[in-house]
Each structure stands twice: as C-alpha cells, then as structure tokens.
XYZ file of C-alpha atoms in Angstrom:
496
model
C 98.737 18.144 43.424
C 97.778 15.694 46.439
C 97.464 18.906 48.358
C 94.553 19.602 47.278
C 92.452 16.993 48.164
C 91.295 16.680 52.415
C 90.877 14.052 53.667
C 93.300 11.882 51.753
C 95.615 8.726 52.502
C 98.813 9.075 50.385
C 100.115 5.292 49.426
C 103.247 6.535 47.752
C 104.411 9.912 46.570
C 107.201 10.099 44.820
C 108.203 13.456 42.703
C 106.684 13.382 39.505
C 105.473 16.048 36.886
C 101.356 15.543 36.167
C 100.584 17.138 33.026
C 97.102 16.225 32.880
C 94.187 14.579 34.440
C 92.074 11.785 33.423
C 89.001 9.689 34.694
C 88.981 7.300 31.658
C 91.784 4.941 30.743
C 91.464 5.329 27.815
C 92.127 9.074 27.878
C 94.864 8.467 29.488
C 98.167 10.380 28.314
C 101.671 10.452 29.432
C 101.793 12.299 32.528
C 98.431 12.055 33.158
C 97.169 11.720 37.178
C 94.483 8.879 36.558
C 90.928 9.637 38.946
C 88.966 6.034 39.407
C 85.748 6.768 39.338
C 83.568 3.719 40.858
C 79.945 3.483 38.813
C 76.833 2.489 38.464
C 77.959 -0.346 36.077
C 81.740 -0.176 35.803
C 84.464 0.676 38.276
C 87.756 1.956 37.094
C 89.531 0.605 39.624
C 90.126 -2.446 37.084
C 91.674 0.071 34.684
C 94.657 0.662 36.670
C 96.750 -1.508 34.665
C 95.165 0.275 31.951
C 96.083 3.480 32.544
C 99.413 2.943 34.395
C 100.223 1.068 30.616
C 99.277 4.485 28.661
C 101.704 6.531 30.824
C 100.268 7.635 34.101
C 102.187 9.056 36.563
C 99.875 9.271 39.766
C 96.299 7.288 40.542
C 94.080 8.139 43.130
C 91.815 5.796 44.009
C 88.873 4.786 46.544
C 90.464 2.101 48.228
C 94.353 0.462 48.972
C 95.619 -0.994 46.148
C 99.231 -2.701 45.273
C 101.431 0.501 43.820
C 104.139 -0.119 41.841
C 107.935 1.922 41.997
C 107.843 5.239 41.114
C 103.828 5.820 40.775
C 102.146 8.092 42.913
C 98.942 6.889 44.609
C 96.405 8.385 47.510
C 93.134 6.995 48.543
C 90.208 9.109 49.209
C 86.885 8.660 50.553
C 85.227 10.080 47.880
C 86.913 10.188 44.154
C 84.339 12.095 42.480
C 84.795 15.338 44.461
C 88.766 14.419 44.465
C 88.788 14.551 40.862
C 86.617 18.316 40.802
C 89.195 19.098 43.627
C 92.107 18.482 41.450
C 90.592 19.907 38.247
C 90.443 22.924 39.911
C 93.992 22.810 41.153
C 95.405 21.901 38.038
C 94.265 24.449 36.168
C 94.174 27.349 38.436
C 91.077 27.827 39.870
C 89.820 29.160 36.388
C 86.421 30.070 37.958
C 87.640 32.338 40.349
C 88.605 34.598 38.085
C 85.299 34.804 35.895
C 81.823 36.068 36.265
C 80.036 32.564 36.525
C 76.629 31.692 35.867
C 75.075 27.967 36.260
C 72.316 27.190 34.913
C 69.605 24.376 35.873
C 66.731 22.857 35.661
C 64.233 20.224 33.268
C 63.502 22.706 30.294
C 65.149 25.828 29.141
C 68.586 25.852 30.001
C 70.396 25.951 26.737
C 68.424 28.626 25.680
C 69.020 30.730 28.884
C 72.277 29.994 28.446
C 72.351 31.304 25.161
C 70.595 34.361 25.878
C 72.433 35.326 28.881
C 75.590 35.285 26.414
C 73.860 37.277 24.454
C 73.463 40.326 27.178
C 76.263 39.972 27.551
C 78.093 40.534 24.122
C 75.452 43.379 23.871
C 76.970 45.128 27.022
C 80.434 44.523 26.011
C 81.532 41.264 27.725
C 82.587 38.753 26.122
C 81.409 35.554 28.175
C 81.644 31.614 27.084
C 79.050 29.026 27.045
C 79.153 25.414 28.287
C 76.387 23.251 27.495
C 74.315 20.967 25.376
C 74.712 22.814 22.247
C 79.028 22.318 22.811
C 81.516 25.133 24.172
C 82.079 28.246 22.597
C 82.961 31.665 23.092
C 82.203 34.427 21.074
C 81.896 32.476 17.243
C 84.853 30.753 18.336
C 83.971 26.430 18.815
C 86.167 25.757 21.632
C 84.750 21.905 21.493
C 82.154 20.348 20.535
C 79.170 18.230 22.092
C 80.484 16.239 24.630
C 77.836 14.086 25.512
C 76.905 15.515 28.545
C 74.900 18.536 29.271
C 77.637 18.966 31.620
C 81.100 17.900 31.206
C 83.060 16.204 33.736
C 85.641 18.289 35.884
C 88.658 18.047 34.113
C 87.051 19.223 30.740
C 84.933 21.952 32.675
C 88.013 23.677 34.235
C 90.272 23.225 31.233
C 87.897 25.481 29.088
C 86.932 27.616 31.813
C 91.069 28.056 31.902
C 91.303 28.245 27.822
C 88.148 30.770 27.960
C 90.812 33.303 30.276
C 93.099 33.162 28.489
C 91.515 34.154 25.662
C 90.208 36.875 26.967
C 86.563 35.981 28.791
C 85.093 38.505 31.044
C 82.762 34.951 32.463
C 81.015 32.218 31.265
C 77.669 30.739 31.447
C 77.061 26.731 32.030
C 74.527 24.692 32.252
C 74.050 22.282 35.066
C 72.726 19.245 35.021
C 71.395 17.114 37.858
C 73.382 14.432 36.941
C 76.441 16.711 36.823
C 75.440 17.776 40.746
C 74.622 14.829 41.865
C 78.109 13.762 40.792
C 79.891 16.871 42.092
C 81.025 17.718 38.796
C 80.614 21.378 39.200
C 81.248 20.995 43.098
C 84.657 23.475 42.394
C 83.180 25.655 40.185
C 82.258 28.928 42.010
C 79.100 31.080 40.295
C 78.240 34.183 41.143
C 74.315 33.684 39.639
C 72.296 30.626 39.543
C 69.619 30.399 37.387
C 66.627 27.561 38.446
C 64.112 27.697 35.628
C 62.118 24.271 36.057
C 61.502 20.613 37.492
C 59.007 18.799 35.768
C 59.406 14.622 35.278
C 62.374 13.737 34.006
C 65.723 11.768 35.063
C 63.441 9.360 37.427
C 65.167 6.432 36.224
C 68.418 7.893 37.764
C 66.805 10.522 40.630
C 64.059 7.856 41.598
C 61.609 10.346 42.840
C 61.025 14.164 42.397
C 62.269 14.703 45.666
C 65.287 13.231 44.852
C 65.645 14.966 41.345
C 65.311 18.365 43.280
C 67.417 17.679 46.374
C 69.890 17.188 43.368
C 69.069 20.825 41.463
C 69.030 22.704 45.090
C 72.644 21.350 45.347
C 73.820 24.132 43.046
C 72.257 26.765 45.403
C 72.984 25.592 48.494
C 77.071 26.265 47.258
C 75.944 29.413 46.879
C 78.540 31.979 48.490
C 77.197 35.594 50.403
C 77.441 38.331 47.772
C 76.034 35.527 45.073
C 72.585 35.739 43.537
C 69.811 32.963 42.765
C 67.369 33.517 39.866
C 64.473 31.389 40.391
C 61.751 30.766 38.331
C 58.191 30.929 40.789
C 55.676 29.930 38.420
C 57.139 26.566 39.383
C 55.859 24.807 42.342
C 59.917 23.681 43.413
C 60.614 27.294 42.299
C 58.545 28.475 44.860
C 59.660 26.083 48.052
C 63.513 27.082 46.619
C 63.001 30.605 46.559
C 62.293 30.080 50.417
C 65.026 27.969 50.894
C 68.046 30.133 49.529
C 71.258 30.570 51.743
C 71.813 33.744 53.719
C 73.616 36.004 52.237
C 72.626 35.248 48.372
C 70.533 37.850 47.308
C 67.124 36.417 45.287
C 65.616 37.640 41.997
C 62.004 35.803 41.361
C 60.626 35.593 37.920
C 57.429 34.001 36.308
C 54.174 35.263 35.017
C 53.065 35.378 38.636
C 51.755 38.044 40.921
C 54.575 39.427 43.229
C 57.857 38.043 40.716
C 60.649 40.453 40.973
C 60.789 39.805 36.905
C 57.762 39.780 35.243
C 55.992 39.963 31.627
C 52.448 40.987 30.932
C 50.509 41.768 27.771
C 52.355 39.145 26.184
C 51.423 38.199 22.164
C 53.183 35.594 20.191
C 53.743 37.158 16.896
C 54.238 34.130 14.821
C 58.442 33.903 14.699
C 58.553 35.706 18.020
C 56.628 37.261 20.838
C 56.373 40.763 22.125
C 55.469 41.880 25.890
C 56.087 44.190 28.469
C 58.766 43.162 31.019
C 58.346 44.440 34.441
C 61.565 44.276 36.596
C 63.337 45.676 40.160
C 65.103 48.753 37.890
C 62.381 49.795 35.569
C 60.082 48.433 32.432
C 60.062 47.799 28.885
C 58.656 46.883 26.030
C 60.265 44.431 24.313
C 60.166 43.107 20.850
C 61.724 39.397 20.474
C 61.027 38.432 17.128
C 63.316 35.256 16.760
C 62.180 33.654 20.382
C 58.865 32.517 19.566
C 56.398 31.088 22.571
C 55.724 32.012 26.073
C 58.396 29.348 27.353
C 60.945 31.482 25.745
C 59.327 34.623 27.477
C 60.180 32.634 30.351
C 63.311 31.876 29.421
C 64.305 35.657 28.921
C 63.000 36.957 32.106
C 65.643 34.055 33.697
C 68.118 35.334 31.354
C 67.109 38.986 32.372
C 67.129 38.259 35.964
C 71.012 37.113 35.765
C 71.895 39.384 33.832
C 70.588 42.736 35.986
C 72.573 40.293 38.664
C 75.465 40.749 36.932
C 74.873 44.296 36.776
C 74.487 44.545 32.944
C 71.289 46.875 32.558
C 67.759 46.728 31.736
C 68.563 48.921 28.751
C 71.411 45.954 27.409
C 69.262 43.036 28.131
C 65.988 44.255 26.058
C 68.618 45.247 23.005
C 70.093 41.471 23.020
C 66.329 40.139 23.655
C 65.734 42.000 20.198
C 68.400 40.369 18.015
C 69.132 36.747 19.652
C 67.987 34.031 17.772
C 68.049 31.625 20.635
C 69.740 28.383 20.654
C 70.021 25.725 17.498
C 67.505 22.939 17.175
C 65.178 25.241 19.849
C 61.813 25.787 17.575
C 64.206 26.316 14.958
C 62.143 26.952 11.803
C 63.303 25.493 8.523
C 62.868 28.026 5.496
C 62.954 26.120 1.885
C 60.274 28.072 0.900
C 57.145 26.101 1.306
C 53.743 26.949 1.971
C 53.705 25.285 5.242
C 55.362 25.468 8.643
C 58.110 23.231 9.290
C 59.746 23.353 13.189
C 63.079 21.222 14.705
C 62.996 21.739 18.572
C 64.397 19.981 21.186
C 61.631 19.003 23.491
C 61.327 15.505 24.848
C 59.417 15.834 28.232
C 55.492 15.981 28.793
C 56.460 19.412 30.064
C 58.072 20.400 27.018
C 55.342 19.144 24.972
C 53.004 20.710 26.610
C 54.584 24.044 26.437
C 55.284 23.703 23.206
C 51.757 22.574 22.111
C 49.597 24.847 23.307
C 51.831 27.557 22.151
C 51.765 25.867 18.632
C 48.278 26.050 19.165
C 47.789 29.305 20.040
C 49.132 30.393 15.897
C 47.575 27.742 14.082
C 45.542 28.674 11.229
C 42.084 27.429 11.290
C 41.649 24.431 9.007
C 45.496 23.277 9.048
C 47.157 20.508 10.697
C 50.086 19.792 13.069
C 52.129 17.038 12.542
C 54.637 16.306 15.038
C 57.518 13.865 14.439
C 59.209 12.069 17.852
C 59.942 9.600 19.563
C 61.084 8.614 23.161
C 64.844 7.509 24.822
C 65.298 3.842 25.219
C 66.876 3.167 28.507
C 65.333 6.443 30.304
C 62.247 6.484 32.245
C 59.799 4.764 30.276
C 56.590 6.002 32.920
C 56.607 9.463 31.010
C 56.030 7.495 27.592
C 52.210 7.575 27.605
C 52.472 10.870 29.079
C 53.674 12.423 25.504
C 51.547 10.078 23.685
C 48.683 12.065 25.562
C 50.127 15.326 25.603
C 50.880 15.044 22.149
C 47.033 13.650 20.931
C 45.429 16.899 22.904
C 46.950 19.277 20.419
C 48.267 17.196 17.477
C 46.142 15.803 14.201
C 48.742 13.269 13.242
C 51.945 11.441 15.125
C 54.749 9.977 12.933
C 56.302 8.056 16.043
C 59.859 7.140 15.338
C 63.050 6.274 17.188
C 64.484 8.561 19.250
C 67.826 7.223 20.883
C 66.423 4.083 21.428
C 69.734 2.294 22.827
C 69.039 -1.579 23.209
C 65.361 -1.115 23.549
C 62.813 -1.767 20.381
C 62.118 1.520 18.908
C 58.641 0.479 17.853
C 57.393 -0.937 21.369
C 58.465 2.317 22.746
C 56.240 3.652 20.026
C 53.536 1.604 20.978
C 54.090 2.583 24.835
C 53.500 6.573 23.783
C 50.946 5.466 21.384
C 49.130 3.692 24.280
C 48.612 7.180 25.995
C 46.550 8.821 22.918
C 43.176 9.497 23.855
C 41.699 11.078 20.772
C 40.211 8.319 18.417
C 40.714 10.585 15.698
C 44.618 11.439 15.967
C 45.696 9.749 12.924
C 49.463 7.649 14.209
C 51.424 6.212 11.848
C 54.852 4.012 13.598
C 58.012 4.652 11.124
C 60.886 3.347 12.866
C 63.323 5.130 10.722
C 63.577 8.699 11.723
C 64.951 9.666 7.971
C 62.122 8.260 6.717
C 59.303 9.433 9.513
C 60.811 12.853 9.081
C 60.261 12.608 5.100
C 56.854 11.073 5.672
C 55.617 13.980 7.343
C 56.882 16.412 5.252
C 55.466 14.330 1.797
C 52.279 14.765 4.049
C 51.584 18.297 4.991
C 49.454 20.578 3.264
C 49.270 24.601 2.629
C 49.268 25.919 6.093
C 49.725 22.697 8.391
C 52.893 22.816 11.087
C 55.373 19.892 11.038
C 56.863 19.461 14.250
C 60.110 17.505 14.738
C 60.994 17.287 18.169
C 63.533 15.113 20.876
C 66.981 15.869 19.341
C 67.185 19.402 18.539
C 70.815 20.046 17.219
C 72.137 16.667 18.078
C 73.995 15.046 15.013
C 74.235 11.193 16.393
C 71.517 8.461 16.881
C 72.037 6.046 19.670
C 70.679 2.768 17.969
C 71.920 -0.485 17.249
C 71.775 -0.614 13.528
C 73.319 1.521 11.089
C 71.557 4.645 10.237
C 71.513 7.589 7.510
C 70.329 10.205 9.830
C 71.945 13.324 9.813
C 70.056 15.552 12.354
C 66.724 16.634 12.177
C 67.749 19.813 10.509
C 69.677 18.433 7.633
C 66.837 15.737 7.140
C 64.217 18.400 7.382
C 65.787 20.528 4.397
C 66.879 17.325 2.151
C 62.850 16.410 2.702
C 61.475 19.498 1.690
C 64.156 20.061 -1.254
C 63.199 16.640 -2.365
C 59.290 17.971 -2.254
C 60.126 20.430 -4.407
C 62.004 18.728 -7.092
C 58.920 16.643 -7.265
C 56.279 18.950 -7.315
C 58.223 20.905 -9.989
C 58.452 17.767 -12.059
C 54.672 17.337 -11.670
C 55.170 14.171 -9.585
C 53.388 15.477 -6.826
C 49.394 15.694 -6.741
C-alpha cells in the first residue's frame, strides 16, 4: 500500500494485511490503515492511540511519531493527497475504468448531475451519481447523504468501485470547492468537467472570490488531453476559465450568450416547466421540459447537454431525457395536496440563487397573488451575504417568514434580524418564527387562492443543525402535514 504514496518516509513496515482505510478514529475497523488528517480545529494526530486501540494496522501520518511493534507507519508531507493516493490504490483505481464526469460550481450542480444521469439511462448507460442528494445508481441507494457535497476519498473510491461492479458504464459527481481544495477528488480521473457558476458563497472558508475560484479551476487544471470542459460563459469566471483550459482538453461553451457552443433561444417558462429551442455544435431542437421549471434549469440542461454530446451520447438522447426528468428532490419541487395555491421546496440559499429563483417566480405570478417565501440563513457560514437575501428576497417577495436554517451555535433570530436588516421595501410584510415547523405552517395557514409559498435553504435535507431539540422533518414532509392540516380545517369549517 505504502507504494503508492511519493514522497514518503516509511517509520516501520512490517507485513500486515490493510483491509480498509480510515481518516476518523472513530471509523476505525480492524485492519484498517488510519490517514491523520491535521485541521482547521482538530488534528488527528492525537487519535493515534485511538485508532491503534480499535484495530489499526498501519498509520500514516504528517510528522515522526513513537511506533509501536508490529504497526506500520510512514510520514508524508502532505496527508490529504496521501489518503486520495491510497483510496485509489486500495480499491483499484475504480475511476479509470468509468466514464467520469465532475461537476462544480455555486448553483446547479445536483441538478446537472441528475440530468446528466438521466441522458444517460436514456441512451442506454447506466451511470451513478455522487452528490448532495446521496449515492445512487440506477433506483438503487448505494448510501445515503453523507454530509458533504463531496465525500472524502475513501468513501468516493469505494462506491466508484461498488458502482463497477455492479455494472456502471460511469458516474457523475459533484465537486465541491471544499472537496478540491482538500484534494479529495485529486485521484479521481474525469473525462468531462462541468463549471456551471461562482457567485458568493464559501467566503468564510475561500476568503475571497479569487480564492473560491483558484479552488473550482483546480478540477480543470487535472484535466488530461482527450478530456473535455463544459463551461458555463454567461458567467464572468466562466468566461476567464474558458480561456484558461489546458491543452489538449477540448471546450464546449454554454449560456444564453452570443457565440456559446450550447445555446437556448425562444425560451418560455410554461408554469411546471419551460420549453425552448437548443442550439448546439451537432444540430438543433426543440425541446419540451415540462418538469424543469425556470431559466436556471435551462441552464442547467444545456451543461448537462454539453457533457453529455462530450460523452458522445447524441443530441437526439439528450432532448428525450430533457423531456421526462424531473430534476433533482427538494429543487423547486412542487408540493401537490390539492390546494388552490402554489406551494414550492427548493434548495436555494445564496443571493444568486434567490435571485434566479425570484425573478423566475416572478415571471408566472398571477396578478393580484402573493409570494411568500420561507428561509433562513447558516449559522457559522459567511454571515456578509445575510442582508444580501434579505434584499434579494424584499425585491420580489410580499411577505418573509424568516426562520432557522442550520443555525449551529449562532441565534437563529439575530441571523434573522441580520437578513431582515437588508429589506428595502417598507411594505414587505416579515414576520421572525424561529421554529421552521412552525414558520413553514405559518405560511401555509397564510396564503390565499393563487399566492406562491416558497420554502427554500434545505431542499431534500432531513436534519437541522441546531442546538435544541426539534420536530422538523424536512421541508417536504412539513409542507404536506401543513397543507393536510389546512384542509382538515377548512373542511371542518374552522377556517375563514
């Protein structure tokens, strides 16, 4: 296993059998090869004895440290791409072997994702999925959420391996900044990369944009000749990336701009969907997407278009999945209980997003109704794009239920306040509910015949990072418990 990683001081190797690989202790199986990882805030160096208790075998580590009889040890200069390196190793070079797509950028990468997967199955290939929404292939869950938008090494080429075996023609992942900045992916060879945005987000982490894209570019400068890069030039860091691919990889441009290699005109949001004509390097077509509603998702398609032609599905295959995909869960998701009003779950959480969103909202709002859009902000994140939403949000909106939204150890409501703050319009009607069961119900009890209810921030996510015990479900589940409740009500004449 050692062989694998260059440079690398080797303290001790004596002949054991790893049988897996772990960068938490408490992971940390019999037989396991142990990765410390130094962080931000914790350094697993001090797990050691940890890990070395629960069975492992070999440690590799970022500095000398006292090995005991019979446990293998090597020091590297840098354990993060040691631990891809290994991954990699250990599982035979899973990526090699499939058609790989990475995905990045702020917005729109789970639904790319999605849609790319959805080409595709349409043209025959069965391809896997890695990504917010969990890992899957086909219908099959291989796992669920992790946490991450990207998982960590050992996870990423263990599913890559189990996808194989099973049968996988590729997969499709999506790739954080975080994850590339950390050299998560750093083993992973893809054969497409798709860049579809960078808009403010991750500052906290990144510290400026420039950092945040040096960090996205990282997955094109490992780009290999023969590999393609789909890049979104409607976007300003699209554009000065489009210029700055490596020789050899070819590039496929998309956006609504003049001179895109993928491009949609005439487009019309239909209500659930949109409908346009796509312009492309092999031909055009109309195409008919009746379950991706907005223009952001006619951006999103044209990425997902561009990778797959790139993959040398055709124009014919991607405008027949385009028809029938449904997107991604918790992505303007619309929840059905019958009402007489419009009731949305997406996953939006940037001013970007919002914006996007909102004026596409905006665009198929009856005259005389209301939108009423339910969020919140992460605690712990960068808190300068706060008044940001609040603003974005009073433009468009006519009332904000402003609720927690992963608030960690800060105070829900003085993040509330902080988007609040950025509200212009004096007459945006705000209400502060800090629990998002309740905000959630509070807007639906609210809207009238017609109005939109927005619930955005957490899309399909099922846990609520706060520090007091909660009832929330997901946005989804509350959304149809609220509007099943309405109903009882107003069929018991409770309701006005």
């Amino acid at each position: 296993m050692l062989s694998a990683l260059d440079p690398v001081q080797v303290l001790e190797a004596p002949d054991v059998t790893v049988t897996g690989i772990a960068a938490d202790s408490r992971a940390v199986r019999p037989g396991d090869l142990f990765v410390c990882i130094p962080g931000a805030h914790v350094d697993a160096h001090q797990f050691i004895p940890d890990a070395l208790r629960r069975g492992a075998v070999a440690v590799v580590t970022q500095r000398p440290w006292a090995v005991p009889t019979g446990i293998g040890a090597a020091v590297v200069p840098d354990a993060r791409l040691a631990l891809s390196a290994l991954a990699d190793r250990f599982y035979g070079h899973p990526s090699r072997a499939l058609r790989m797509v990475g995905v990045t950028g702020t917005n729109g990468k789970t639904t790319t994702a999605f849609l790319v997967e959805a080409i595709a199955r349409t043209a025959g290939k069965a391809m896997g999925v890695i990504g917010t929404a969990g890992m899957m292939l086909g219908r099959e869950v291989l796992e669920g959420k992790s946490g991450y938008t990207t998982p960590e090494p050992q996870t990423i080429h263990r599913l890559l391996a189990a996808m194989l075996q099973r049968g996988a023609w590729g997969a499709v992942m999506e790739v954080s900044s975080h994850a590339l900045e950390q050299r998560r992916t750093d083993h992973c060879r893809f054969d497409v990369a798709v860049f579809t945005n960078l808009t403010h987000e991750h500052l906290d982490y990144h510290g400026d944009m420039e950092g945040y894209y040096a960090a996205k570019a990282r997955l094109f400068r490992g780009l290999q000749p023969g590999a393609a890069a789909v890049v979104n030039i409607d976007d300003p860091y699209g554009r000065r990336l489009a210029e700055e691919i490596p020789a050899g990889v070819r590039t496929l441009t998309y956006g609504f701009s003049e001179g895109a290699d993928i491009r949609a005109e005439d487009v019309h949001l239909t209500g659930p969907g949109a409908r346009y004509r796509l312009i492309t390097p092999v031909g055009e077509a109309d195409v008919e997407a009746p379950h991706l509603f907005g223009t952001y998702n006619v951006s999103n398609a044209m990425a997902a278009v561009g990778a797959g032609l790139a993959l040398g599905f055709s124009l014919q295959d991607a405008v027949a999945a385009l028809g029938t995909a449904k997107g991604a869960p918790g992505r303007f998701e619309r929840i059905d209980e019958g009402q007489d009003f419009t009731v949305v779950v997406d996953y939006a959480h940037t001013p970007d997003g919002f914006e996007k969103l909102l004026s596409d909202v905006a665009r198929i709002k009856e005259p005389g109704s209301r939108v009423i859009m339910v969020f919140g902000s992460a605690g712990q994140r960068d808190p300068s794009k706060r008044p940001d939403m609040g603003r974005i949000a009073g433009e468009y909106c006519d009332v904000l239920v402003l609720t927690e939204e992963d608030p960690r150890t800060e105070d829900a409501m003085e993040i509330a306040r902080q988007i609040a703050s950025g509200v212009a319009r004096d007459e945006v009607e705000i209400h502060l509910i800090e629990d998002r069961v309740e905000a959630i119900r509070e807007a639906i009890r609210m809207a009238r015949t017609g109005d939109i209810v927005l619930i955005t921030g957490k899309g399909q996510e099922t846990e609520l990072e706060v520090q007091h015990p909660t009832t929330w479900r997901g946005d989804v589940v509350e959304a149809v418990d609220a509007l099943r409740d309405r109903a009882r009500e107003e069929a018991r004449g409770v309701r006005a």
